[in-house]
């Protein structure tokens, strides 16, 4: 079983601010850093750092070379990442003094996937392989349909949630990894128990991982439910915390670990990520996560 992630690659422009800017306000920033990010590549990096052999598919511009270098450094297979004549996706991220963020996203090359590119990548994968997706690239409905036809196991992080997801046939998704905001948008409820109930009614064969920020995370499928509290830490930057959780969760699943152990490992990995700045650089390696778990 192999893991393919077709997802975004963003150059994150991260500004330190006193507070997240409000409409009409001008605020001087306290600092600027440029990090590699994008929900797609963050999740591939988390999988790789957790020890999984992961292939990343996606598009970058000429300014995207640092992603290829990072893939080589962290062990993500980048053979499907293509350079095109478009700007690499980028974000403008504000981080306030509590580590909370706000993200403005420019899709760029991430929105230029073509059906022929998707066909070419999927041609190398087969029934039982895992396909991970987020909502920062175009053609999600097509990718889901084609991967499902092949018998791939599809994991979806429906983030950021927007109307484009309405065109995705979610009955073809085997694993949902989402937060309470996305859960509310899919289920119409803000209560975590109700979100899980509605989702399992709609998608009875799916496994659902609902992250709840400081309130922890819940796993549910039609047979069992598990709750995982957070590991409290001093938060510096929450960017990529969810991506870290997603990557580690899938890593645990591919290894056949018991769900409570996977949740614990994923929560610990996220708790480490939020103590560091940036997306890709904040994601811990498995060794560090396991050592921290032993100390916990
Ligand atoms: O999930 C965090 C990511 O969201 C950031 O790295 C940013 O690029 C946005 O895609």
Short mmCIF file of C-alpha atoms and ligand atoms in Angstrom, two decimals:
data_model
loop_
_atom_site.label_atom_id
_atom_site.label_comp_id
_atom_site.label_asym_id
_atom_site.label_seq_id
_atom_site.Cartn_x
_atom_site.Cartn_y
_atom_site.Cartn_z
CA UNK A 1 0.00 0.00 0.00
CA UNK A 2 1.41 3.38 -1.00
CA UNK A 3 0.36 6.91 -0.04
CA UNK A 4 -0.18 9.62 -2.66
CA UNK A 5 -1.07 13.16 -1.68
CA UNK A 6 -2.25 15.52 -4.43
CA UNK A 7 -2.22 18.89 -2.74
CA UNK A 8 -1.13 22.48 -2.45
CA UNK A 9 2.33 23.99 -2.09
CA UNK A 10 2.30 27.55 -0.76
CA UNK A 11 4.98 30.06 0.06
CA UNK A 12 3.76 31.33 3.43
CA UNK A 13 4.48 35.02 4.18
CA UNK A 14 4.08 35.08 7.92
CA UNK A 15 3.63 38.40 9.73
CA UNK A 16 3.80 38.72 13.52
CA UNK A 17 1.07 41.09 14.68
CA UNK A 18 -0.32 42.29 17.97
CA UNK A 19 -3.82 41.27 16.94
CA UNK A 20 -5.49 39.96 13.77
CA UNK A 21 -6.30 43.02 11.71
CA UNK A 22 -9.93 44.22 11.61
CA UNK A 23 -11.73 45.78 8.58
CA UNK A 24 -10.50 49.29 7.79
CA UNK A 25 -7.57 49.06 10.22
CA UNK A 26 -3.87 49.56 9.38
CA UNK A 27 -1.48 47.78 11.72
CA UNK A 28 2.31 47.75 11.69
CA UNK A 29 3.73 44.23 11.87
CA UNK A 30 6.45 43.13 14.29
CA UNK A 31 8.22 40.80 11.84
CA UNK A 32 8.05 38.86 8.59
CA UNK A 33 9.22 35.31 7.87
CA UNK A 34 8.93 33.25 4.70
CA UNK A 35 8.15 29.56 5.28
CA UNK A 36 7.24 26.62 3.09
CA UNK A 37 3.62 25.66 3.60
CA UNK A 38 0.35 24.70 1.99
CA UNK A 39 -1.98 22.16 3.53
CA UNK A 40 -0.99 19.59 0.91
CA UNK A 41 2.77 19.63 1.30
CA UNK A 42 2.51 20.14 5.08
CA UNK A 43 0.59 16.87 5.30
CA UNK A 44 3.08 15.08 3.04
CA UNK A 45 5.92 16.34 5.22
CA UNK A 46 4.12 15.14 8.35
CA UNK A 47 3.65 11.69 6.77
CA UNK A 48 7.30 11.56 5.75
CA UNK A 49 8.56 12.76 9.12
CA UNK A 50 6.33 10.11 10.72
CA UNK A 51 8.14 7.51 8.62
CA UNK A 52 5.73 6.87 5.73
CA UNK A 53 6.83 6.61 2.10
CA UNK A 54 4.73 9.37 0.54
CA UNK A 55 4.43 10.65 -3.03
CA UNK A 56 3.37 14.26 -3.47
CA UNK A 57 1.55 15.50 -6.56
CA UNK A 58 1.08 19.20 -7.26
CA UNK A 59 2.18 22.19 -9.29
CA UNK A 60 4.64 25.00 -8.59
CA UNK A 61 6.13 27.89 -10.54
CA UNK A 62 9.78 28.74 -11.12
CA UNK A 63 9.81 30.26 -7.65
CA UNK A 64 8.91 26.86 -6.15
CA UNK A 65 12.34 25.22 -6.21
CA UNK A 66 12.64 25.38 -2.37
CA UNK A 67 9.81 22.83 -2.20
CA UNK A 68 11.78 20.32 -4.26
CA UNK A 69 14.80 20.89 -2.03
CA UNK A 70 12.66 20.37 1.09
CA UNK A 71 11.12 17.19 -0.32
CA UNK A 72 14.63 15.83 -0.88
CA UNK A 73 15.64 16.86 2.64
CA UNK A 74 12.62 15.41 4.45
CA UNK A 75 12.03 12.32 2.33
CA UNK A 76 8.89 13.18 0.35
CA UNK A 77 8.95 11.63 -3.14
CA UNK A 78 8.59 14.65 -5.46
CA UNK A 79 8.59 12.84 -8.82
CA UNK A 80 5.04 14.05 -9.58
CA UNK A 81 5.60 17.72 -8.67
CA UNK A 82 5.76 19.75 -11.89
CA UNK A 83 6.92 23.29 -12.58
CA UNK A 84 4.56 25.34 -14.76
CA UNK A 85 4.44 28.91 -16.05
CA UNK A 86 2.42 30.28 -13.17
CA UNK A 87 3.32 31.63 -9.77
CA UNK A 88 3.59 29.16 -6.93
CA UNK A 89 0.65 29.49 -4.55
CA UNK A 90 1.23 31.80 -1.63
CA UNK A 91 -0.36 33.01 1.56
CA UNK A 92 -0.29 36.06 3.78
CA UNK A 93 -0.54 34.82 7.35
CA UNK A 94 -1.01 36.94 10.44
CA UNK A 95 0.09 35.42 13.75
CA UNK A 96 -1.13 37.28 16.82
CA UNK A 97 0.54 37.40 20.23
CA UNK A 98 -1.43 34.29 21.34
CA UNK A 99 -0.21 32.26 18.35
CA UNK A 100 -3.61 32.40 16.66
CA UNK A 101 -3.53 32.81 12.89
CA UNK A 102 -5.51 34.23 9.99
CA UNK A 103 -4.69 33.17 6.43
CA UNK A 104 -5.16 34.88 3.06
CA UNK A 105 -4.64 32.39 0.22
CA UNK A 106 -3.55 32.95 -3.39
CA UNK A 107 -4.01 29.66 -5.28
CA UNK A 108 -1.60 30.29 -8.19
CA UNK A 109 -0.20 27.06 -9.65
CA UNK A 110 -2.25 24.99 -7.17
CA UNK A 111 -5.35 25.87 -9.19
CA UNK A 112 -3.87 24.77 -12.54
CA UNK A 113 -4.17 20.97 -12.29
CA UNK A 114 -5.40 19.42 -15.54
CA UNK A 115 -7.25 16.16 -16.06
CA UNK A 116 -4.35 14.77 -18.10
CA UNK A 117 -1.90 15.55 -15.29
CA UNK A 118 -4.16 13.85 -12.75
CA UNK A 119 -4.57 10.80 -15.03
CA UNK A 120 -0.81 10.58 -15.46
CA UNK A 121 -0.18 10.60 -11.70
CA UNK A 122 -3.00 8.22 -10.80
CA UNK A 123 -1.86 5.77 -13.50
CA UNK A 124 0.99 4.72 -11.20
CA UNK A 125 -1.33 3.85 -8.29
CA UNK A 126 -3.67 0.95 -7.72
CA UNK A 127 -6.46 -0.49 -5.62
CA UNK A 128 -5.70 -0.27 -1.90
CA UNK A 129 -3.25 2.63 -2.22
CA UNK A 130 -4.19 5.69 -0.15
CA UNK A 131 -4.96 9.04 -1.75
CA UNK A 132 -4.93 12.08 0.53
CA UNK A 133 -6.62 15.32 -0.56
CA UNK A 134 -7.34 18.80 0.81
CA UNK A 135 -9.32 21.65 -0.75
CA UNK A 136 -6.50 23.93 -1.94
CA UNK A 137 -6.21 22.48 -5.47
CA UNK A 138 -8.69 22.45 -8.35
CA UNK A 139 -10.32 19.37 -9.91
CA UNK A 140 -11.14 17.63 -6.62
CA UNK A 141 -14.39 16.09 -7.99
CA UNK A 142 -12.46 14.62 -10.93
CA UNK A 143 -9.61 13.34 -8.77
CA UNK A 144 -12.02 11.70 -6.32
CA UNK A 145 -14.01 10.00 -9.11
CA UNK A 146 -10.93 8.67 -10.88
CA UNK A 147 -9.23 7.45 -7.70
CA UNK A 148 -12.46 5.77 -6.55
CA UNK A 149 -12.77 3.99 -9.92
CA UNK A 150 -9.31 2.57 -9.31
CA UNK A 151 -10.26 1.35 -5.83
CA UNK A 152 -7.95 3.74 -3.99
CA UNK A 153 -8.74 4.53 -0.35
CA UNK A 154 -9.52 8.25 -0.31
CA UNK A 155 -8.81 10.42 2.73
CA UNK A 156 -10.16 13.97 2.59
CA UNK A 157 -9.28 16.95 4.72
CA UNK A 158 -12.07 19.29 3.47
CA UNK A 159 -10.09 22.41 4.28
CA UNK A 160 -10.60 25.24 3.62
CA UNK A 161 -14.30 24.49 3.33
CA UNK A 162 -16.01 26.29 0.45
CA UNK A 163 -18.75 25.74 -2.14
CA UNK A 164 -16.34 23.91 -4.48
CA UNK A 165 -16.60 20.91 -2.19
CA UNK A 166 -20.31 20.60 -3.01
CA UNK A 167 -19.31 19.06 -6.34
CA UNK A 168 -17.30 16.28 -4.65
CA UNK A 169 -19.10 12.95 -4.25
CA UNK A 170 -18.31 12.51 -0.57
CA UNK A 171 -19.81 9.02 -0.46
CA UNK A 172 -16.53 7.98 -2.13
CA UNK A 173 -14.46 9.19 0.82
CA UNK A 174 -13.23 6.54 3.28
CA UNK A 175 -11.55 8.80 5.83
CA UNK A 176 -12.56 12.37 6.75
CA UNK A 177 -10.10 14.45 8.75
CA UNK A 178 -11.71 17.75 9.64
CA UNK A 179 -12.10 20.40 12.30
CA UNK A 180 -15.26 21.57 13.99
CA UNK A 181 -15.80 24.43 11.50
CA UNK A 182 -15.64 22.09 8.51
CA UNK A 183 -17.71 19.53 10.41
CA UNK A 184 -20.40 22.15 11.02
CA UNK A 185 -20.44 23.07 7.35
CA UNK A 186 -20.87 19.46 6.26
CA UNK A 187 -23.35 18.41 8.96
CA UNK A 188 -25.23 21.65 9.70
CA UNK A 189 -24.54 21.30 13.43
CA UNK A 190 -21.97 22.87 15.74
CA UNK A 191 -22.19 20.19 18.43
CA UNK A 192 -19.31 17.69 17.99
CA UNK A 193 -21.50 14.68 18.91
CA UNK A 194 -24.15 15.80 16.45
CA UNK A 195 -21.51 16.44 13.74
CA UNK A 196 -20.27 12.86 14.10
CA UNK A 197 -23.80 11.44 14.22
CA UNK A 198 -24.88 13.28 11.06
CA UNK A 199 -21.67 12.41 9.24
CA UNK A 200 -21.94 8.73 10.09
CA UNK A 201 -25.57 8.74 8.91
CA UNK A 202 -24.49 10.34 5.64
CA UNK A 203 -21.29 8.31 5.23
CA UNK A 204 -21.80 5.07 7.20
CA UNK A 205 -18.68 3.39 5.82
CA UNK A 206 -16.36 6.29 6.61
CA UNK A 207 -13.90 6.81 9.44
CA UNK A 208 -14.10 10.30 10.85
CA UNK A 209 -11.47 12.24 12.74
CA UNK A 210 -12.83 15.48 14.18
CA UNK A 211 -10.29 17.88 15.69
CA UNK A 212 -11.62 20.39 18.21
CA UNK A 213 -8.67 22.73 18.89
CA UNK A 214 -8.02 23.01 22.61
CA UNK A 215 -10.89 20.56 23.26
CA UNK A 216 -9.00 17.65 21.73
CA UNK A 217 -10.04 15.27 18.98
CA UNK A 218 -12.60 12.53 18.44
CA UNK A 219 -12.39 9.48 16.18
CA UNK A 220 -15.60 7.75 15.16
CA UNK A 221 -16.67 5.02 12.79
CA UNK A 222 -19.86 3.00 12.81
CA UNK A 223 -18.47 0.62 15.45
CA UNK A 224 -16.38 2.72 17.82
CA UNK A 225 -15.62 6.19 19.14
CA UNK A 226 -12.51 7.46 20.92
CA UNK A 227 -11.69 10.80 22.50
CA UNK A 228 -8.19 12.28 22.76
CA UNK A 229 -7.49 15.39 24.86
CA UNK A 230 -4.73 17.81 23.86
CA UNK A 231 -1.29 17.93 25.45
CA UNK A 232 -1.26 21.47 26.86
CA UNK A 233 1.70 23.61 25.72
CA UNK A 234 2.54 27.27 25.27
CA UNK A 235 1.37 28.05 21.74
CA UNK A 236 3.65 30.05 19.45
CA UNK A 237 2.00 29.40 16.08
CA UNK A 238 -0.95 27.11 15.31
CA UNK A 239 -0.21 27.01 11.55
CA UNK A 240 0.01 23.39 10.33
CA UNK A 241 -1.09 21.90 13.66
CA UNK A 242 -4.04 20.26 11.90
CA UNK A 243 -1.82 19.17 9.01
CA UNK A 244 0.58 17.55 11.46
CA UNK A 245 -2.32 15.73 13.11
CA UNK A 246 -3.58 14.52 9.73
CA UNK A 247 -0.17 13.25 8.59
CA UNK A 248 0.50 11.42 11.84
CA UNK A 249 -2.99 9.97 11.96
CA UNK A 250 -2.67 8.50 8.47
CA UNK A 251 0.81 7.26 9.30
CA UNK A 252 -0.59 5.34 12.27
CA UNK A 253 -3.41 3.91 10.15
CA UNK A 254 -1.02 2.66 7.47
CA UNK A 255 0.93 0.86 10.21
CA UNK A 256 -2.22 -0.74 11.64
CA UNK A 257 -1.74 0.86 15.06
CA UNK A 258 -4.71 0.81 17.48
CA UNK A 259 -6.80 3.99 17.10
CA UNK A 260 -6.25 5.27 20.68
CA UNK A 261 -2.47 5.04 20.15
CA UNK A 262 -2.74 6.81 16.79
CA UNK A 263 -4.76 9.62 18.36
CA UNK A 264 -2.25 10.01 21.19
CA UNK A 265 0.70 10.13 18.78
CA UNK A 266 -1.07 12.63 16.51
CA UNK A 267 -2.05 14.89 19.41
CA UNK A 268 1.52 14.86 20.71
CA UNK A 269 2.92 15.65 17.26
CA UNK A 270 0.51 18.61 16.92
CA UNK A 271 1.33 19.84 20.40
CA UNK A 272 5.00 20.01 19.40
CA UNK A 273 4.20 21.74 16.09
CA UNK A 274 2.35 24.61 17.79
CA UNK A 275 5.39 25.45 19.91
CA UNK A 276 7.33 26.36 16.75
CA UNK A 277 7.01 28.95 14.02
CA UNK A 278 6.10 28.19 10.44
CA UNK A 279 4.38 25.29 8.73
CA UNK A 280 6.83 22.75 7.26
CA UNK A 281 9.66 23.53 9.72
CA UNK A 282 7.36 23.14 12.74
CA UNK A 283 6.44 19.50 12.05
CA UNK A 284 8.34 17.12 14.35
CA UNK A 285 10.01 13.85 13.41
CA UNK A 286 8.58 10.57 14.73
CA UNK A 287 11.55 9.99 17.06
CA UNK A 288 10.93 13.28 18.83
CA UNK A 289 7.21 12.56 19.11
CA UNK A 290 7.73 9.10 20.58
CA UNK A 291 10.33 10.36 23.07
CA UNK A 292 7.98 13.15 24.16
CA UNK A 293 5.16 10.62 24.56
CA UNK A 294 7.30 8.51 26.88
CA UNK A 295 7.97 11.55 29.03
CA UNK A 296 4.28 12.53 29.10
O1 LIG B 1 -2.79 24.51 7.21
C1 LIG B 1 -1.82 25.51 7.18
C2 LIG B 1 -1.58 25.96 5.79
O2 LIG B 1 -2.74 26.57 5.29
C3 LIG B 1 -0.49 27.00 5.63
O3 LIG B 1 0.80 26.45 5.48
C4 LIG B 1 -0.97 27.82 4.46
O4 LIG B 1 -0.18 27.68 3.32
C5 LIG B 1 -2.40 27.38 4.21
O5 LIG B 1 -2.51 26.61 3.11
#
